[in-house]
CSV table of C-alpha atoms and ligand atoms in Angstrom, one decimal:
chain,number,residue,atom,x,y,z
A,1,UNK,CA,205.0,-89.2,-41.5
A,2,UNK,CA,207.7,-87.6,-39.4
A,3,UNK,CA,206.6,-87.3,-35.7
A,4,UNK,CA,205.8,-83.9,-34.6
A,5,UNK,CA,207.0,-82.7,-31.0
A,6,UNK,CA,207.8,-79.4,-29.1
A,7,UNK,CA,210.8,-77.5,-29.8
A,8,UNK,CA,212.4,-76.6,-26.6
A,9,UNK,CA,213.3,-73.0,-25.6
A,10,UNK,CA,216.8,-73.9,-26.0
A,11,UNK,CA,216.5,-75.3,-29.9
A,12,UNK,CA,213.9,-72.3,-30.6
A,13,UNK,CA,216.6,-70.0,-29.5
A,14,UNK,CA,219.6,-71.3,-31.6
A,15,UNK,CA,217.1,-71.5,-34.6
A,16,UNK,CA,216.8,-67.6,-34.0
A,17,UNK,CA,220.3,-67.0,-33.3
A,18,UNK,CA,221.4,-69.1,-36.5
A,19,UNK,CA,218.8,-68.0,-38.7
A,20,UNK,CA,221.2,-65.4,-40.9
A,21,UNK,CA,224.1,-67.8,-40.8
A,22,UNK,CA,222.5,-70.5,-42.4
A,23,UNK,CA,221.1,-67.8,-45.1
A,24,UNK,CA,224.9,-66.5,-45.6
A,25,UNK,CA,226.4,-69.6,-46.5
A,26,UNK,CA,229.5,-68.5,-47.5
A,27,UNK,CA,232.2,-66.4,-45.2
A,28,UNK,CA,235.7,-65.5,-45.3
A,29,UNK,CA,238.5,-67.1,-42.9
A,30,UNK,CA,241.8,-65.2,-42.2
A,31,UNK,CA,245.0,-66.4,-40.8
A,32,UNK,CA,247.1,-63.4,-39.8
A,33,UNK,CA,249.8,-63.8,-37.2
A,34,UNK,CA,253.4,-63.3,-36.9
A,35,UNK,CA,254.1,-66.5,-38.8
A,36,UNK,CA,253.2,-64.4,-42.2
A,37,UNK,CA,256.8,-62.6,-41.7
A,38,UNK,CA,258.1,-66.5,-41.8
A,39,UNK,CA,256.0,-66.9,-44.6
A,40,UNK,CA,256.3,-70.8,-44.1
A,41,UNK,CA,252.9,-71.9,-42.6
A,42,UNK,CA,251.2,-71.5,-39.3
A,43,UNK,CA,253.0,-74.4,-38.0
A,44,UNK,CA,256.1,-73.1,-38.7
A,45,UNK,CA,257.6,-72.9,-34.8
A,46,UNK,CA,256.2,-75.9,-34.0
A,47,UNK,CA,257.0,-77.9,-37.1
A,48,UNK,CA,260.8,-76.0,-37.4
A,49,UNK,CA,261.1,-75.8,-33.0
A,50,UNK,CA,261.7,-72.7,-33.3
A,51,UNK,CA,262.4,-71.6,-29.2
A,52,UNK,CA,259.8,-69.0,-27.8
A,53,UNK,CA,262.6,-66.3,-27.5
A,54,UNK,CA,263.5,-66.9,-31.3
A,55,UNK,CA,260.3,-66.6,-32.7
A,56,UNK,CA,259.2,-63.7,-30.0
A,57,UNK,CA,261.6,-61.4,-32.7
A,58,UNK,CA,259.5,-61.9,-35.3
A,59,UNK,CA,257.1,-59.5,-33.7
A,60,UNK,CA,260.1,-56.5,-34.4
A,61,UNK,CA,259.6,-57.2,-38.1
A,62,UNK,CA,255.5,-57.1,-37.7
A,63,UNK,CA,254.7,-53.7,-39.2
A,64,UNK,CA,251.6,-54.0,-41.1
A,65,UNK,CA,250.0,-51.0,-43.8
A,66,UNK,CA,247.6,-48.9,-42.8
A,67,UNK,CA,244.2,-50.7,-42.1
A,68,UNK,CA,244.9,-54.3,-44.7
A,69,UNK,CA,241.2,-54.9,-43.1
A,70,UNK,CA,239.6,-52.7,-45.3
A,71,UNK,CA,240.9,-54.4,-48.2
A,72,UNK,CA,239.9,-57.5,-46.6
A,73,UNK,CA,236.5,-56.3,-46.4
A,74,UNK,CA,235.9,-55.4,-49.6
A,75,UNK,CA,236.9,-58.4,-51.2
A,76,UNK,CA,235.2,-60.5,-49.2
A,77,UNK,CA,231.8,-58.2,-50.3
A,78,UNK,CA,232.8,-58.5,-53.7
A,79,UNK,CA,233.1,-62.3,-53.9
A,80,UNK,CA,229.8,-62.8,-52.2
A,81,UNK,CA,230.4,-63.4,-48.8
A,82,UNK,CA,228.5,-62.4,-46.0
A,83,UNK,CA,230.5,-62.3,-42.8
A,84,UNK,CA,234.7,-62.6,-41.6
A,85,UNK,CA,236.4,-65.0,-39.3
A,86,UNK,CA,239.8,-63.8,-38.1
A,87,UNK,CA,242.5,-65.1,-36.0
A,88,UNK,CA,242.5,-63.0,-32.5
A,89,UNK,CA,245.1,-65.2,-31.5
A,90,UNK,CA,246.6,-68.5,-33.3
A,91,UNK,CA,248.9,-71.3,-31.8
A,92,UNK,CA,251.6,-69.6,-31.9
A,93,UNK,CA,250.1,-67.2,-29.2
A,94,UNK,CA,250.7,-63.8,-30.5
A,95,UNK,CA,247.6,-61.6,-29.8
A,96,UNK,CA,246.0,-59.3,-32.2
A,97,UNK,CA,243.9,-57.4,-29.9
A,98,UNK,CA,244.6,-55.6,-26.5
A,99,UNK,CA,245.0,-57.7,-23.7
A,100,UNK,CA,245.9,-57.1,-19.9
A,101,UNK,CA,247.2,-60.3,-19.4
A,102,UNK,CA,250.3,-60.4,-21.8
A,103,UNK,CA,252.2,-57.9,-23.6
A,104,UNK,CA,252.9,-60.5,-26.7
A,105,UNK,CA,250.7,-58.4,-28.6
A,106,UNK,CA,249.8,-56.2,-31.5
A,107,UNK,CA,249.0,-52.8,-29.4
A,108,UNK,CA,252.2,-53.1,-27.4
A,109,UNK,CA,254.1,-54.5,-30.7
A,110,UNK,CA,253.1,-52.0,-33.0
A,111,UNK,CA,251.0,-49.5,-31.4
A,112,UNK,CA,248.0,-51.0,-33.6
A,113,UNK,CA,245.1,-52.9,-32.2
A,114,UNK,CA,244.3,-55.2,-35.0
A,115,UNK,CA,240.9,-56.7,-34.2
A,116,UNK,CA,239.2,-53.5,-33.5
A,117,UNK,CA,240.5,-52.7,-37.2
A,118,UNK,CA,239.1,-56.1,-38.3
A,119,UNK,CA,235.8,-55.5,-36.9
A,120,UNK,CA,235.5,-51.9,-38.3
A,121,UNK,CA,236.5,-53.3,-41.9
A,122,UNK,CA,234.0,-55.8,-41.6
A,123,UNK,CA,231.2,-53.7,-39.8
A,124,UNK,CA,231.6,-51.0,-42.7
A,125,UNK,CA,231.1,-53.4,-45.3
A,126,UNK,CA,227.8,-54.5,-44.1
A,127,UNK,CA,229.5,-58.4,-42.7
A,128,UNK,CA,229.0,-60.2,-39.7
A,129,UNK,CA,232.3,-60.6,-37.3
A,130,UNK,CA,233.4,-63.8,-36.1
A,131,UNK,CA,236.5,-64.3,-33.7
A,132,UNK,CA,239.0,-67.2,-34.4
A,133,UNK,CA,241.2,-67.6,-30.7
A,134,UNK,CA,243.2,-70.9,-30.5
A,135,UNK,CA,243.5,-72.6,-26.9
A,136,UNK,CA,246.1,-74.1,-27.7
A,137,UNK,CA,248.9,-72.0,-27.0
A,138,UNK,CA,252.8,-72.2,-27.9
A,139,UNK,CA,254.0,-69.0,-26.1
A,140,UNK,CA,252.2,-69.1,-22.5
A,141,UNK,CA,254.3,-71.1,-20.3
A,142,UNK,CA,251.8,-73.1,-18.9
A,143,UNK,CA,250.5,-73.9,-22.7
A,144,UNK,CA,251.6,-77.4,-22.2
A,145,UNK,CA,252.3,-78.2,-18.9
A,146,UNK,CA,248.9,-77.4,-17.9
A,147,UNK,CA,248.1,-81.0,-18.8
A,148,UNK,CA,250.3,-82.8,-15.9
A,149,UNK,CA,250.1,-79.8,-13.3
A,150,UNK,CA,247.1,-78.7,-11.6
A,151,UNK,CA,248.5,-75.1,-10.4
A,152,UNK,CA,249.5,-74.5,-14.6
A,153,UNK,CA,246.6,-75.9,-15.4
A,154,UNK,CA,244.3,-73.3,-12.9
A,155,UNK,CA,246.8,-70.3,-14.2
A,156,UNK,CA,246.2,-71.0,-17.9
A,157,UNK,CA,242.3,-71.4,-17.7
A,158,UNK,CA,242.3,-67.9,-16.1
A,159,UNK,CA,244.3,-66.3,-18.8
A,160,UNK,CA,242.5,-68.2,-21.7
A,161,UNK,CA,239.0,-67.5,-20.0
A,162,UNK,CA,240.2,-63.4,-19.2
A,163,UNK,CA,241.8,-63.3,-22.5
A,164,UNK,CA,237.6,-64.9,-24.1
A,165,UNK,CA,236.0,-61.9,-21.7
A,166,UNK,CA,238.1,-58.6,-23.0
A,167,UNK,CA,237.0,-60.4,-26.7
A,168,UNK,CA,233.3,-60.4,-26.1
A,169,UNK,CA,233.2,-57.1,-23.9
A,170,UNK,CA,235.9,-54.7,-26.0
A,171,UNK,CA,234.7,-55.0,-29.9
A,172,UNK,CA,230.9,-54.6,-29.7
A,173,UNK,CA,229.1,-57.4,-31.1
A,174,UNK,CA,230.4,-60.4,-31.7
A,175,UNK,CA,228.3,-62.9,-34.2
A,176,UNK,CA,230.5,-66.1,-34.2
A,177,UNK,CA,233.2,-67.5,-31.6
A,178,UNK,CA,235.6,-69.7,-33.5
A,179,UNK,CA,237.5,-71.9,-31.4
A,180,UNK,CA,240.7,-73.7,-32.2
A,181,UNK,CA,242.0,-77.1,-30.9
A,182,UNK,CA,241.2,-78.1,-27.5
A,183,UNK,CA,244.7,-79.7,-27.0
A,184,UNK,CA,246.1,-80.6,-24.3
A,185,UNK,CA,243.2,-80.4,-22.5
A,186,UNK,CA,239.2,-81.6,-22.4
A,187,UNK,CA,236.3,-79.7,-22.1
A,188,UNK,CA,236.6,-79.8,-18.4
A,189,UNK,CA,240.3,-79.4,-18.1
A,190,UNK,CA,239.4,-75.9,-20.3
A,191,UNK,CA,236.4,-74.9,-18.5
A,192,UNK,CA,234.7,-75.3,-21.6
A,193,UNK,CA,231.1,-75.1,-20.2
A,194,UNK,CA,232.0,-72.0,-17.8
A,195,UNK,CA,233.6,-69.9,-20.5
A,196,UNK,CA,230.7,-70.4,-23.4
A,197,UNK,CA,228.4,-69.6,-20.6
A,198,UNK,CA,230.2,-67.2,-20.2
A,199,UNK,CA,230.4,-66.0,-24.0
A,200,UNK,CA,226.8,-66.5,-24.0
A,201,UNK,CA,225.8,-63.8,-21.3
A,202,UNK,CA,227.7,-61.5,-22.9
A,203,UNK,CA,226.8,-61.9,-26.4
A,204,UNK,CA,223.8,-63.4,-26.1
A,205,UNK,CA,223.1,-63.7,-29.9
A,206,UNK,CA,226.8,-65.1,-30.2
A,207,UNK,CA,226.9,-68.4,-32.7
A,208,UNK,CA,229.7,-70.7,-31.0
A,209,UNK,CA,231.7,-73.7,-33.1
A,210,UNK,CA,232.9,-77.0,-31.7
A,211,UNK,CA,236.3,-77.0,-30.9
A,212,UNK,CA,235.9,-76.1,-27.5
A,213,UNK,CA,235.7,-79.7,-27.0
A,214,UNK,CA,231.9,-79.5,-26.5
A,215,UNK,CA,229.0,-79.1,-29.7
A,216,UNK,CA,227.6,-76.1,-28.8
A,217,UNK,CA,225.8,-74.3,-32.3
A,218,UNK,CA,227.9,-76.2,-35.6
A,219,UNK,CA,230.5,-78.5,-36.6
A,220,UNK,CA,234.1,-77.5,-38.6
A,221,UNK,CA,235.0,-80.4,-40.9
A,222,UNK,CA,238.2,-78.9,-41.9
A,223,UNK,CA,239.7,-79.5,-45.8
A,224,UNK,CA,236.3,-81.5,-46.8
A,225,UNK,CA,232.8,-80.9,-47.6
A,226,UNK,CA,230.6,-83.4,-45.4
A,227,UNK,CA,227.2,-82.6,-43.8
A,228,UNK,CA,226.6,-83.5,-40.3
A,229,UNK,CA,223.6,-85.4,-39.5
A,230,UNK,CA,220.1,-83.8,-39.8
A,231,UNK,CA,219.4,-81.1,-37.6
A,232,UNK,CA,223.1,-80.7,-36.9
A,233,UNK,CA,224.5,-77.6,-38.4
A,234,UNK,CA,228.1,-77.5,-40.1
A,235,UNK,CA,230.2,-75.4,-41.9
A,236,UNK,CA,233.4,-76.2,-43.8
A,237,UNK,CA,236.5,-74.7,-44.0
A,238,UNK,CA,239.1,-74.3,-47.0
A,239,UNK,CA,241.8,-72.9,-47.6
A,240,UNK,CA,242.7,-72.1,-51.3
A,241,UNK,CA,246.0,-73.2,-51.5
A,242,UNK,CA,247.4,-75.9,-49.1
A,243,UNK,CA,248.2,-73.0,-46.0
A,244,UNK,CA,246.0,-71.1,-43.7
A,245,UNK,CA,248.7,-68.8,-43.0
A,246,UNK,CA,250.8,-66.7,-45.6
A,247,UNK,CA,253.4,-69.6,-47.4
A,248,UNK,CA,255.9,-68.1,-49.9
A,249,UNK,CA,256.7,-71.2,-51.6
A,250,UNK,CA,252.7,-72.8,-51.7
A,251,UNK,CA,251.6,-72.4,-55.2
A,252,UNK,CA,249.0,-75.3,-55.3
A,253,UNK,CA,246.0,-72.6,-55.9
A,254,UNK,CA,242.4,-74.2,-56.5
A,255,UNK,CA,240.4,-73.1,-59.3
A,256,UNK,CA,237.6,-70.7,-59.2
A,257,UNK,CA,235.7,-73.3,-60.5
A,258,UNK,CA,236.6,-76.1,-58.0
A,259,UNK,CA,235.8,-73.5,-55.2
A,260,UNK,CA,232.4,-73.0,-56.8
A,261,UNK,CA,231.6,-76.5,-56.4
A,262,UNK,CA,232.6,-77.1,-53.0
A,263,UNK,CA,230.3,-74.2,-52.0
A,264,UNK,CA,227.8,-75.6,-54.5
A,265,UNK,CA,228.0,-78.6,-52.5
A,266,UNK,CA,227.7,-76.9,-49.3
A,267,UNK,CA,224.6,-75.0,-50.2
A,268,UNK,CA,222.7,-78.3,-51.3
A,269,UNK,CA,224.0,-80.5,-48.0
A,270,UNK,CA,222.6,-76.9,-45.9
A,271,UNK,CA,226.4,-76.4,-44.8
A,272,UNK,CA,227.8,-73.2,-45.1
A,273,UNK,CA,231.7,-72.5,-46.5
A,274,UNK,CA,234.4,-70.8,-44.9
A,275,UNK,CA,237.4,-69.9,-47.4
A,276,UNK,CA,240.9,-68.5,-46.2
A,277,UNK,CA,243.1,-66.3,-47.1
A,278,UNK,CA,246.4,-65.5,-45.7
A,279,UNK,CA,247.6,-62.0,-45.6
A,280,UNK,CA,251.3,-61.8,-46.4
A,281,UNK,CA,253.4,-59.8,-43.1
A,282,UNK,CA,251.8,-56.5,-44.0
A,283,UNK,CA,248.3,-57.8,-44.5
A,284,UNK,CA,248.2,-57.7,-48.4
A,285,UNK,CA,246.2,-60.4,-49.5
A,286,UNK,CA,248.2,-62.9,-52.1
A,287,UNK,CA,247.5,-61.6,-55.7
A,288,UNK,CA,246.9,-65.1,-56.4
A,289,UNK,CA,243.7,-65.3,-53.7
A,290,UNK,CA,242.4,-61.4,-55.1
A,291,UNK,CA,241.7,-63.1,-58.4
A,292,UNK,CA,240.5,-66.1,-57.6
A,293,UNK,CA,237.4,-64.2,-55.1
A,294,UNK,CA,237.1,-62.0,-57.8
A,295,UNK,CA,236.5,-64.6,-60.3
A,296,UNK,CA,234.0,-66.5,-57.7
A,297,UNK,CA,232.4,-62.7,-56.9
A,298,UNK,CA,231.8,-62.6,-60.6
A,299,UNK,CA,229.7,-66.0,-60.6
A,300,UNK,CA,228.1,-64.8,-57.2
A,301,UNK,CA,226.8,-61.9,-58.4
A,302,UNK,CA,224.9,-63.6,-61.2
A,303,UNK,CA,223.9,-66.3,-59.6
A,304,UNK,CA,224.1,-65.9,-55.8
A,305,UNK,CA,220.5,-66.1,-55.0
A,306,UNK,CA,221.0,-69.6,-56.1
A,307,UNK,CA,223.1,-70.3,-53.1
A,308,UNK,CA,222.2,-67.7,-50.5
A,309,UNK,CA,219.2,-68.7,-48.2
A,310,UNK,CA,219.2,-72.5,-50.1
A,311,UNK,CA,217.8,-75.3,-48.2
A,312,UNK,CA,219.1,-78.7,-47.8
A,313,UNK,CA,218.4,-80.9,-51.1
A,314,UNK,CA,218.0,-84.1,-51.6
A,315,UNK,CA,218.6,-84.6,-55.3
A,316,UNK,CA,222.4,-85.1,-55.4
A,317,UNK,CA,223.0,-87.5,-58.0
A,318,UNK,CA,224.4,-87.0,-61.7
A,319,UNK,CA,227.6,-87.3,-63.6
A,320,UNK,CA,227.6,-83.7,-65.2
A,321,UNK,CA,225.6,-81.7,-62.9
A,322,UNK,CA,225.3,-80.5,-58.9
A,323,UNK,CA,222.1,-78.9,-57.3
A,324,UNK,CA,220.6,-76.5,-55.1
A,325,UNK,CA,217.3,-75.9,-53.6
A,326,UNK,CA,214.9,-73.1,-52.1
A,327,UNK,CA,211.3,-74.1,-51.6
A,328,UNK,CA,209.9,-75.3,-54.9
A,329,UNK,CA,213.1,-74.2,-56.9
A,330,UNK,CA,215.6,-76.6,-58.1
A,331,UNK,CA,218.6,-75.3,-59.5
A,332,UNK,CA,220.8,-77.3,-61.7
A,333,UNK,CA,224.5,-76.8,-62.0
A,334,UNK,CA,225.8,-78.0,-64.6
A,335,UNK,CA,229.9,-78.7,-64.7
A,336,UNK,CA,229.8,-79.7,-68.4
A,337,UNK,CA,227.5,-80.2,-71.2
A,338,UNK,CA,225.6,-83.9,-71.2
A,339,UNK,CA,224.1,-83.1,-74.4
A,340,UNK,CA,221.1,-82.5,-75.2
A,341,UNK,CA,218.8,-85.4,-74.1
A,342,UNK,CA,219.3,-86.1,-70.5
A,343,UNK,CA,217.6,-86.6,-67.3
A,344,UNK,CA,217.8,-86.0,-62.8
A,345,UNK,CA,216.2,-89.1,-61.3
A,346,UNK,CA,213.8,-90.1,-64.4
A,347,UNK,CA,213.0,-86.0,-64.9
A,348,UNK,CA,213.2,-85.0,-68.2
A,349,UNK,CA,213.9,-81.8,-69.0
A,350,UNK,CA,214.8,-79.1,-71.6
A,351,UNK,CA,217.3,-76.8,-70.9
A,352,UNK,CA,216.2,-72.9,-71.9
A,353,UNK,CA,219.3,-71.8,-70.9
A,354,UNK,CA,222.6,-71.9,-69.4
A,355,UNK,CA,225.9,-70.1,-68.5
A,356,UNK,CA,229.2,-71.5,-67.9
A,357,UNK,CA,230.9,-71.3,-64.7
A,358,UNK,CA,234.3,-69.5,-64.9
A,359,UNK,CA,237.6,-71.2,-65.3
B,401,LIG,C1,244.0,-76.7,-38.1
B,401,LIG,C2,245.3,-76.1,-38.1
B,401,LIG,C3,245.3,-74.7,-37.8
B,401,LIG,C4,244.2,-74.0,-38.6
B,401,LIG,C5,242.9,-74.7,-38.4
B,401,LIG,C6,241.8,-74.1,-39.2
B,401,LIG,O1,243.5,-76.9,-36.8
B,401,LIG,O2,246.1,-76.7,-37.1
B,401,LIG,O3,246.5,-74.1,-38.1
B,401,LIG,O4,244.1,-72.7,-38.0
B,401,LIG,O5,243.0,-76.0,-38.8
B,401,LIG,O6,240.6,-74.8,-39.1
């Protein structure tokens, strides 16, 4: 028998605040920057060394289409999804949204403010909104020397913590902050505690990640599907080729199939699964990434109640099949055919029916 205690205020409260996330299980990630017009990889500055004044051109040659959100929006409703992280800001510094505090930005770029047209898209499509904003920063000038000097240090936590306020006060509300790296500095050196505090007043049903350098709400294990410990509430991000932002050259596409299973897997470790796409320069998505959701919407659409809302599961175990679980209800997912006789755990069973997942 498990020992029964109280639930503190605080653990009743994150059980509320987390209650439609856990049910959503699946959500969209997009990396959108100015590194799409590279088309080489969100690392590209850092991995090429590009200089800051280089790279700052690329933000000439940003001109997205009218409102690539909306397209966004749909597909991610069509494959199933339930809510849309985005990058506000990435390494490489470049903001998306309005800011006072630097005019490296989309409105003073290109006249466009590109999160409030994110969370519109998402809004009118019935999906929650989650923020991506990277601390690490490429472009500020105190983005590295902050580590060795106090004065950079004090300067940088202003901007980052300013830059976290005009998120959570400008767009409405918020339902997920989505930290990025906490390089070069701790939790303390960032403020961490402070800011999510912070976050927390102003968007007080707000669900905030880990990367902060603190645990706050959910873990990100990042290219891998592994539950956290029990209690402890994860989701896991993909992308569906081998880059987060737009790569030219990156053909290494996962199947519809494969993508299934990881959020199979997901679903039956109570993990939800964030997949990304990355918009080429003017925010189409990669033909390559529209079939592939629409191939997984397909599946979802039949069998989504399979996933949405399923609890953790503690069958796990076969050669030809993965599970899922709501109450009473076991579902088995069967990757191939075991013939005709076979068995979970000593269970024998007949099969009445089945469908094939799509190639
Ligand atoms: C890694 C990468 C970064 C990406 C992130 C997504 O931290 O450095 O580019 O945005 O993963 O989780």
């Amino acid at each position: 028998m498990s020992e029964k205690r109280e639930l503190t205020a605080e653990e009743q409260d994150r059980i509320r605040r987390m209650k439609w996330w856990h049910e959503a299980k699946f959500g969209m990630f997009i990396h959108w920057g100015l590194y799409a017009v590279l088309g080489r990889h969100e690392w590209a500055m850092e991995n090429e060394g590009i200089p800051v004044a280089e790279y700052e051109k690329l933000a000439e040659k940003f001109n997205p289409k009218p409102y690539p959100a909306r397209d966004w929006a749909r597909l991610a409703k069509e494959a199933g999804m339930k809510y849309m992280v985005m990058t506000t800001k990435h390494h490489e510094g470049f903001c998306l949204f309005d800011t006072e505090y630097t005019d490296y930005c989309a409105p003073k770029v290109c006249g466009r403010d590109l999160v409030a047209e994110f969370v519109d898209a998402a809004r009118s499509e019935g999906l929650r909104v989650g923020f991506y904003y990277s601390l690490m920063d490429w472009h500020h000038p105190d983005g590295a020397r902050c580590a060795q000097d106090e004065e950079a240090r004090r300067r940088f936590v202003k901007y980052i913590h300013g830059q976290v306020r005009e998120l959570m006060t400008n767009y409405g509300k918020i339902d997920i902050m989505w930290y990025d790296v906490h390089w070069p500095l701790s939790a303390e050196g960032w403020e961490s505690a402070k800011m999510n505090k912070m976050v927390r007043e102003l968007q007080p049903d707000i669900i905030i990640n880990n990367r902060s350098g603190l645990p706050e709400d959910f873990s990100t294990p990042e290219q891998h599907v592994r539950g956290e410990e029990a209690g402890r509430a994860w989701e896991a991000c993909m992308t569906m080729n081998e880059s987060w932002g737009y790569h030219k050259a990156d053909d290494s596409w996962k199947t519809p199939r494969r993508i299934l299973r990881y959020l199979i897997t997901c679903a039956r470790d109570g993990g939800n699964y964030l997949l990304n796409i990355g918009p080429k320069p003017d925010g189409s998505v990669p033909e390559e990434s529209v079939q592939i959701l629409k191939s997984v919407g397909k599946w979802m659409g039949k069998y989504g109640h399979t996933i949405y809302g399923a609890e953790p599961c503690e069958v796990k175990r076969s050669t030809f099949a993965n599970f899922t679980r709501k109450g009473n209800t076991l579902w088995v997912h069967v990757h191939f055919w075991p013939g005709s006789e076979w068995a979970i755990g000593g269970l024998r069973a007949r099969v009445k029916s089945a469908t094939l997942i799509p190639d």
